mmCIF file of C-alpha atoms and ligand atoms in Angstrom:
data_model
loop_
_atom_site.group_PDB
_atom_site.id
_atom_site.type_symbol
_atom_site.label_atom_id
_atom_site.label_comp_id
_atom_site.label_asym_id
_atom_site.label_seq_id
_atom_site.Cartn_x
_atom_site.Cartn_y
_atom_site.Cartn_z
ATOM 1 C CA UNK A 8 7.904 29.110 -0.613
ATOM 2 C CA UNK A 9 7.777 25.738 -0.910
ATOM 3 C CA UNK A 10 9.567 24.723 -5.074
ATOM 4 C CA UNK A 11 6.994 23.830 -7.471
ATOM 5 C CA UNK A 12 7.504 21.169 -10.129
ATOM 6 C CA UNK A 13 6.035 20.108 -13.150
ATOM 7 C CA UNK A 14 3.886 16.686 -13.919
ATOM 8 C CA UNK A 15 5.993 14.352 -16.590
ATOM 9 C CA UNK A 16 2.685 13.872 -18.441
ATOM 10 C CA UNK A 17 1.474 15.413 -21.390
ATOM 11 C CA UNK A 18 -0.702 18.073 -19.279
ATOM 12 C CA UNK A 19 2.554 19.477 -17.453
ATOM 13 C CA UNK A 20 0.200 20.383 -14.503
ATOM 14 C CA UNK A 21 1.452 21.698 -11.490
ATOM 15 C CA UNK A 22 1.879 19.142 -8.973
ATOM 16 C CA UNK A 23 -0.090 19.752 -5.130
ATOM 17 C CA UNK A 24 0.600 17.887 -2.019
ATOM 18 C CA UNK A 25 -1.819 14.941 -1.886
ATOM 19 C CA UNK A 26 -1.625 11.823 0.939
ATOM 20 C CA UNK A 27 -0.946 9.052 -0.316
ATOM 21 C CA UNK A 28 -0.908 7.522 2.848
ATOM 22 C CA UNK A 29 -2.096 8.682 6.556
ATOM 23 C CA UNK A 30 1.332 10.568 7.501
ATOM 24 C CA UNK A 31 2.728 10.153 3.971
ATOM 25 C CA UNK A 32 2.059 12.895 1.481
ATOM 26 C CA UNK A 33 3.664 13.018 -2.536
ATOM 27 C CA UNK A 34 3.626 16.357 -5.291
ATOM 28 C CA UNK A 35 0.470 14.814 -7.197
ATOM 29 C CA UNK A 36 -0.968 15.768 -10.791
ATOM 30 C CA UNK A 37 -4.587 16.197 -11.047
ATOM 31 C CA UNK A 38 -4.180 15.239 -14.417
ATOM 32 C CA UNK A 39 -2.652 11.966 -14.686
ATOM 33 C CA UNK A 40 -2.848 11.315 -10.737
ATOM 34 C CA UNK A 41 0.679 10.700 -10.719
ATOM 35 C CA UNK A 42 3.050 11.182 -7.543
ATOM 36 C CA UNK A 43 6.559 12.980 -7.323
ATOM 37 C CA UNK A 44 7.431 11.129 -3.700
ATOM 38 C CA UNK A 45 10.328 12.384 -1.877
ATOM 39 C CA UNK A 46 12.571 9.561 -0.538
ATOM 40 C CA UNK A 47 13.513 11.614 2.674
ATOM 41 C CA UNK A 48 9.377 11.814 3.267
ATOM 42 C CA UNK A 49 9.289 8.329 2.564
ATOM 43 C CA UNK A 50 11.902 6.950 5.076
ATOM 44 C CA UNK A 51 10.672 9.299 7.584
ATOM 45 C CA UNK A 52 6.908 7.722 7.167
ATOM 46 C CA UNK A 53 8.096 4.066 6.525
ATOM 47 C CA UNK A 54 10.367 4.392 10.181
ATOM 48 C CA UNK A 55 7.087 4.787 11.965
ATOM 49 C CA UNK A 56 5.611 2.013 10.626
ATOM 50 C CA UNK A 57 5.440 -1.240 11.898
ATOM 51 C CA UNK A 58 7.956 -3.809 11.107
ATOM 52 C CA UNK A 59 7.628 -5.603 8.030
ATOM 53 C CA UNK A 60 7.649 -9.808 7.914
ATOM 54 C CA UNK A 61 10.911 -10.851 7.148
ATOM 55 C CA UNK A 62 11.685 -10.983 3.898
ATOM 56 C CA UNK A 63 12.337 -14.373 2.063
ATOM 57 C CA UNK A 64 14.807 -13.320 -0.777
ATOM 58 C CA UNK A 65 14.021 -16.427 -2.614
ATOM 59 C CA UNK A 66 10.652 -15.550 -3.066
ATOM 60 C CA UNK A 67 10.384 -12.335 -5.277
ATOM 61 C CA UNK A 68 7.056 -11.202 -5.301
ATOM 62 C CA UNK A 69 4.655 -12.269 -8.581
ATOM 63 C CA UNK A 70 3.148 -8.792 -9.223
ATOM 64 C CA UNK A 71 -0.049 -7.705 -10.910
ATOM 65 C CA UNK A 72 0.683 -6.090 -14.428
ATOM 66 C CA UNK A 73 0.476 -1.928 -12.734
ATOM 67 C CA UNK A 74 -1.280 0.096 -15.597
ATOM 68 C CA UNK A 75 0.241 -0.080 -18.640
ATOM 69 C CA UNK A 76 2.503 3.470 -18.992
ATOM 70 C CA UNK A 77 4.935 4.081 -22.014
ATOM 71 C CA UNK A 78 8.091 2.584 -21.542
ATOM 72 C CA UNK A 79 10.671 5.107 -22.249
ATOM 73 C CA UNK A 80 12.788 7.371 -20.012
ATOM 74 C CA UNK A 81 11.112 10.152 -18.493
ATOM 75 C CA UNK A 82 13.051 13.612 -17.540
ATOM 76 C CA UNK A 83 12.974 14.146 -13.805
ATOM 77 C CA UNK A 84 10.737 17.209 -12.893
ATOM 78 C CA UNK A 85 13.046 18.698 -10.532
ATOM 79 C CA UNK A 86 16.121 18.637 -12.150
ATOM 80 C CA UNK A 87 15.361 17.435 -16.065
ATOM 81 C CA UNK A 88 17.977 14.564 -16.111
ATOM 82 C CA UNK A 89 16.442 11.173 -17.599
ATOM 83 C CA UNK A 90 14.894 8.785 -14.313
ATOM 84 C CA UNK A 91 15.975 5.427 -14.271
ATOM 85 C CA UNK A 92 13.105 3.195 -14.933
ATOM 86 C CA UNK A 93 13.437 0.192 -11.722
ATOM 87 C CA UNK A 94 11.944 -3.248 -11.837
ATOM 88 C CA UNK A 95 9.206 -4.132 -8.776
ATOM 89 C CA UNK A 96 9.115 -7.603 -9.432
ATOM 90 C CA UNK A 97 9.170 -10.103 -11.888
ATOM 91 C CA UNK A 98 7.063 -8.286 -14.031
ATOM 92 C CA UNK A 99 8.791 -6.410 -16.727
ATOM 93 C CA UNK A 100 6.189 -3.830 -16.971
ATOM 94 C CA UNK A 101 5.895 -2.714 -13.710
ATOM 95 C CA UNK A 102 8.324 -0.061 -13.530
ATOM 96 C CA UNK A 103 9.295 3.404 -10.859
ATOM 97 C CA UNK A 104 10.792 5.948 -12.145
ATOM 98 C CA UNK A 105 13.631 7.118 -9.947
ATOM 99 C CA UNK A 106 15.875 9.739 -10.115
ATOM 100 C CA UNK A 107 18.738 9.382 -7.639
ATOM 101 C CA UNK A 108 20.333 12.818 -7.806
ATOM 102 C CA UNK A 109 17.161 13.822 -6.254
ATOM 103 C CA UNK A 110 16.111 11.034 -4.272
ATOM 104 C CA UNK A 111 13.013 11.122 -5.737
ATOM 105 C CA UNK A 112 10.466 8.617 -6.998
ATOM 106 C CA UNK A 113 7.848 8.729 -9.767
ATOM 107 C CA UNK A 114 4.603 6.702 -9.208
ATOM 108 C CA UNK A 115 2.186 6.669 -12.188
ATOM 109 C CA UNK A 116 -1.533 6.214 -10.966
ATOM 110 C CA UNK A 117 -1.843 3.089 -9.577
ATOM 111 C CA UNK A 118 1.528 1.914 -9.132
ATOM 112 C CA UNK A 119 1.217 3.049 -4.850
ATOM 113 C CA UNK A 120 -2.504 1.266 -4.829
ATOM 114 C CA UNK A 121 0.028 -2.571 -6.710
ATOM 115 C CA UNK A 122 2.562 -1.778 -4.247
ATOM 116 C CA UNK A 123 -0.020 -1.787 -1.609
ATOM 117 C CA UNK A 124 -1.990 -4.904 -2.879
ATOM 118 C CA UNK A 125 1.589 -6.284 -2.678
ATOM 119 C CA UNK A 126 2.597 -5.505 0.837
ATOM 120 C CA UNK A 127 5.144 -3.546 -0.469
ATOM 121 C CA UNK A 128 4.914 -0.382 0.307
ATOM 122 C CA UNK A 129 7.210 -0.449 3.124
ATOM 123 C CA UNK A 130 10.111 -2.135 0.849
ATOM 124 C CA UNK A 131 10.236 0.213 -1.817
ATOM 125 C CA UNK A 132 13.888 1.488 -0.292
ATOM 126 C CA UNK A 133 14.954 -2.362 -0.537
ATOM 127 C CA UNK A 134 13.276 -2.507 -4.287
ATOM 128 C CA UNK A 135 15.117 0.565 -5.713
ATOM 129 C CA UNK A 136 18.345 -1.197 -4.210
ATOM 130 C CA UNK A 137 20.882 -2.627 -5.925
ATOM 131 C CA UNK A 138 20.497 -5.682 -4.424
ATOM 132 C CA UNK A 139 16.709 -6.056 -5.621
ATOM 133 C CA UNK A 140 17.744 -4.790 -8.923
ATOM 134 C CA UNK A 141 20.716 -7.267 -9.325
ATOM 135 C CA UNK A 142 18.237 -10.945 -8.160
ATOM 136 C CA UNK A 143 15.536 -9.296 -10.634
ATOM 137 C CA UNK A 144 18.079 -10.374 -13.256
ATOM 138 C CA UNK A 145 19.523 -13.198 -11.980
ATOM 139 C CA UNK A 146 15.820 -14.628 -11.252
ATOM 140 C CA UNK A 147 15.434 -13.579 -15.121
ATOM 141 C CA UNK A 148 18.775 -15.512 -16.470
ATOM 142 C CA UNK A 149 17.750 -18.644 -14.208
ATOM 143 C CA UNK A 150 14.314 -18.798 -16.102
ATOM 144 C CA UNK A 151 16.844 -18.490 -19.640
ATOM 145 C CA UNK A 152 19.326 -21.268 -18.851
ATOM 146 C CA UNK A 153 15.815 -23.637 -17.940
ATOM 147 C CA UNK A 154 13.982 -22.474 -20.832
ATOM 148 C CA UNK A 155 17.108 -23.150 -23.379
ATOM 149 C CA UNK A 156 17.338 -26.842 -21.146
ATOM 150 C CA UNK A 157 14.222 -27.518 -21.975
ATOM 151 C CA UNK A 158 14.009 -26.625 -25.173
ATOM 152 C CA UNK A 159 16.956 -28.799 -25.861
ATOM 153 C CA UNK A 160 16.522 -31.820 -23.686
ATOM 154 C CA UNK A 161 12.520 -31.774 -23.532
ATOM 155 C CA UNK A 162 10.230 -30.959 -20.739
ATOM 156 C CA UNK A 163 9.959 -34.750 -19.208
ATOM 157 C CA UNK A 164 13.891 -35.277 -19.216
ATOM 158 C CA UNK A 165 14.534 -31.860 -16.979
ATOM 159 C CA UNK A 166 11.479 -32.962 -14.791
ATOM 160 C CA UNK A 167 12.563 -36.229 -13.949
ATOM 161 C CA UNK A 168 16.511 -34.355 -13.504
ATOM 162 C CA UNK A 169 14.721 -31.662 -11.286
ATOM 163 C CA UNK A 170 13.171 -34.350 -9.422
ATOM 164 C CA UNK A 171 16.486 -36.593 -8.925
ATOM 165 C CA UNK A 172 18.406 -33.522 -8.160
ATOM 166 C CA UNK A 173 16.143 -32.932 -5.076
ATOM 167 C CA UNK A 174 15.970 -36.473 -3.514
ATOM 168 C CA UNK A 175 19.688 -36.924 -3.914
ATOM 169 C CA UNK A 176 20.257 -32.962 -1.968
ATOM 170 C CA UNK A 177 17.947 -35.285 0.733
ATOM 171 C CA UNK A 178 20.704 -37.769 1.081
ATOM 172 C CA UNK A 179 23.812 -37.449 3.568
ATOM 173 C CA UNK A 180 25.802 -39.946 1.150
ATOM 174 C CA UNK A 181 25.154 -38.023 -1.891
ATOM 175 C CA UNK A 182 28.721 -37.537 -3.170
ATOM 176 C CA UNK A 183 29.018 -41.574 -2.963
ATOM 177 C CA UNK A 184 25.348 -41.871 -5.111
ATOM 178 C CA UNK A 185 26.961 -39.788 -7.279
ATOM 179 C CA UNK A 186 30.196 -41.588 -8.152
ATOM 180 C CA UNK A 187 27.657 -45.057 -8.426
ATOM 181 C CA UNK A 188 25.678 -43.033 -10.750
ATOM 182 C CA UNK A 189 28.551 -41.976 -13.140
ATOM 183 C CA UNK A 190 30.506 -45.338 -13.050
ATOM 184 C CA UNK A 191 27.903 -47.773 -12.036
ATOM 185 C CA UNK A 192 28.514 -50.730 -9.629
HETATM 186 ZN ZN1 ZN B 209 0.344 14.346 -14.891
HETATM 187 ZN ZN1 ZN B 210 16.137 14.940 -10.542
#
């Protein structure tokens, strides 16, 4: 008999197969219309898919606010330890649940249908990553340092910088404009 588990919401339903994709099929509460998905299920379904385009680290994907859900840890319904809650994109609010002990995700309604709208539903083994996790805040402590530059030096001056900084990575004898630039000529 196949284990039963628990929904994380307030109802506690019991959670029944649903598809949440042809071939792809998550625990799912009636209540809350949640999904418990099983990462094994999941990499099974996402290897007969087609290839994804290649993706362009650089460009981290501007997300759609998902539905707003609390933000606090939420015990795993299999095994009751806390899930980690794991940035999509640059959105702070759009969070999965994950708990890696069992290799299980938690999708709260409408978090598949944003991944979807995002092209990301085949990328959501590269999202949970470390990797992902880890240019999520780099991405984040970029937009810092420029925010604290402008603040500082003004919007125009870091503009005009920005735009000097990019004609001179344009030149082959940028080390020599450099030097001209500090000491003059
Ligand atoms: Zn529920
Ligand atoms: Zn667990």
């Amino acid at each position: 008999m196949a284990t039963t588990y628990r929904c994380v919401c307030a109802a506690a339903s019991i959670l029944r197969p649903e598809a949440l994709a042809p071939g792809l099929s998550a625990d799912t509460c009636g209540d809350c219309h949640g999904h418990w998905l099983a990462m094994d299920d999941y990499r099974r379904w996402v290897a007969n898919q087609p290839e994804p385009a290649a993706a362009d680290d650089t460009d981290l994907p501007a997300l759609r606010p998902a539905p707003a859900t609390e933000d606090k840890a939420r015990a795993c319904p299999s095994c009751q330890r806390w899930m980690e809650r794991l940035r999509v994109g640059r959105s702070p609010d759009f969070r999965l649940d994950r708990c890696s002990a069992c290799q299980r995700v938690w999708l709260d309604d409408g978090e598949w249908a944003a991944l979807v709208a995002a092209g990301l539903t085949t990328r959501l083994g590269e999202i949970l990553s470390d990797g992902w996790q880890r240019q999520l805040r780099d991405a984040d402590a970029q937009a810092r340092r420029e925010a604290e530059l402008r603040a500082r030096h003004g919007d125009a001056c870091i503009d005009e910088l920005a735009r000097v900084r990019a004609w001179l990575a344009t030149q082959p004898q940028r080390e020599t404009l450099l030097a001209l630039l500090r000491s003059g000529w």
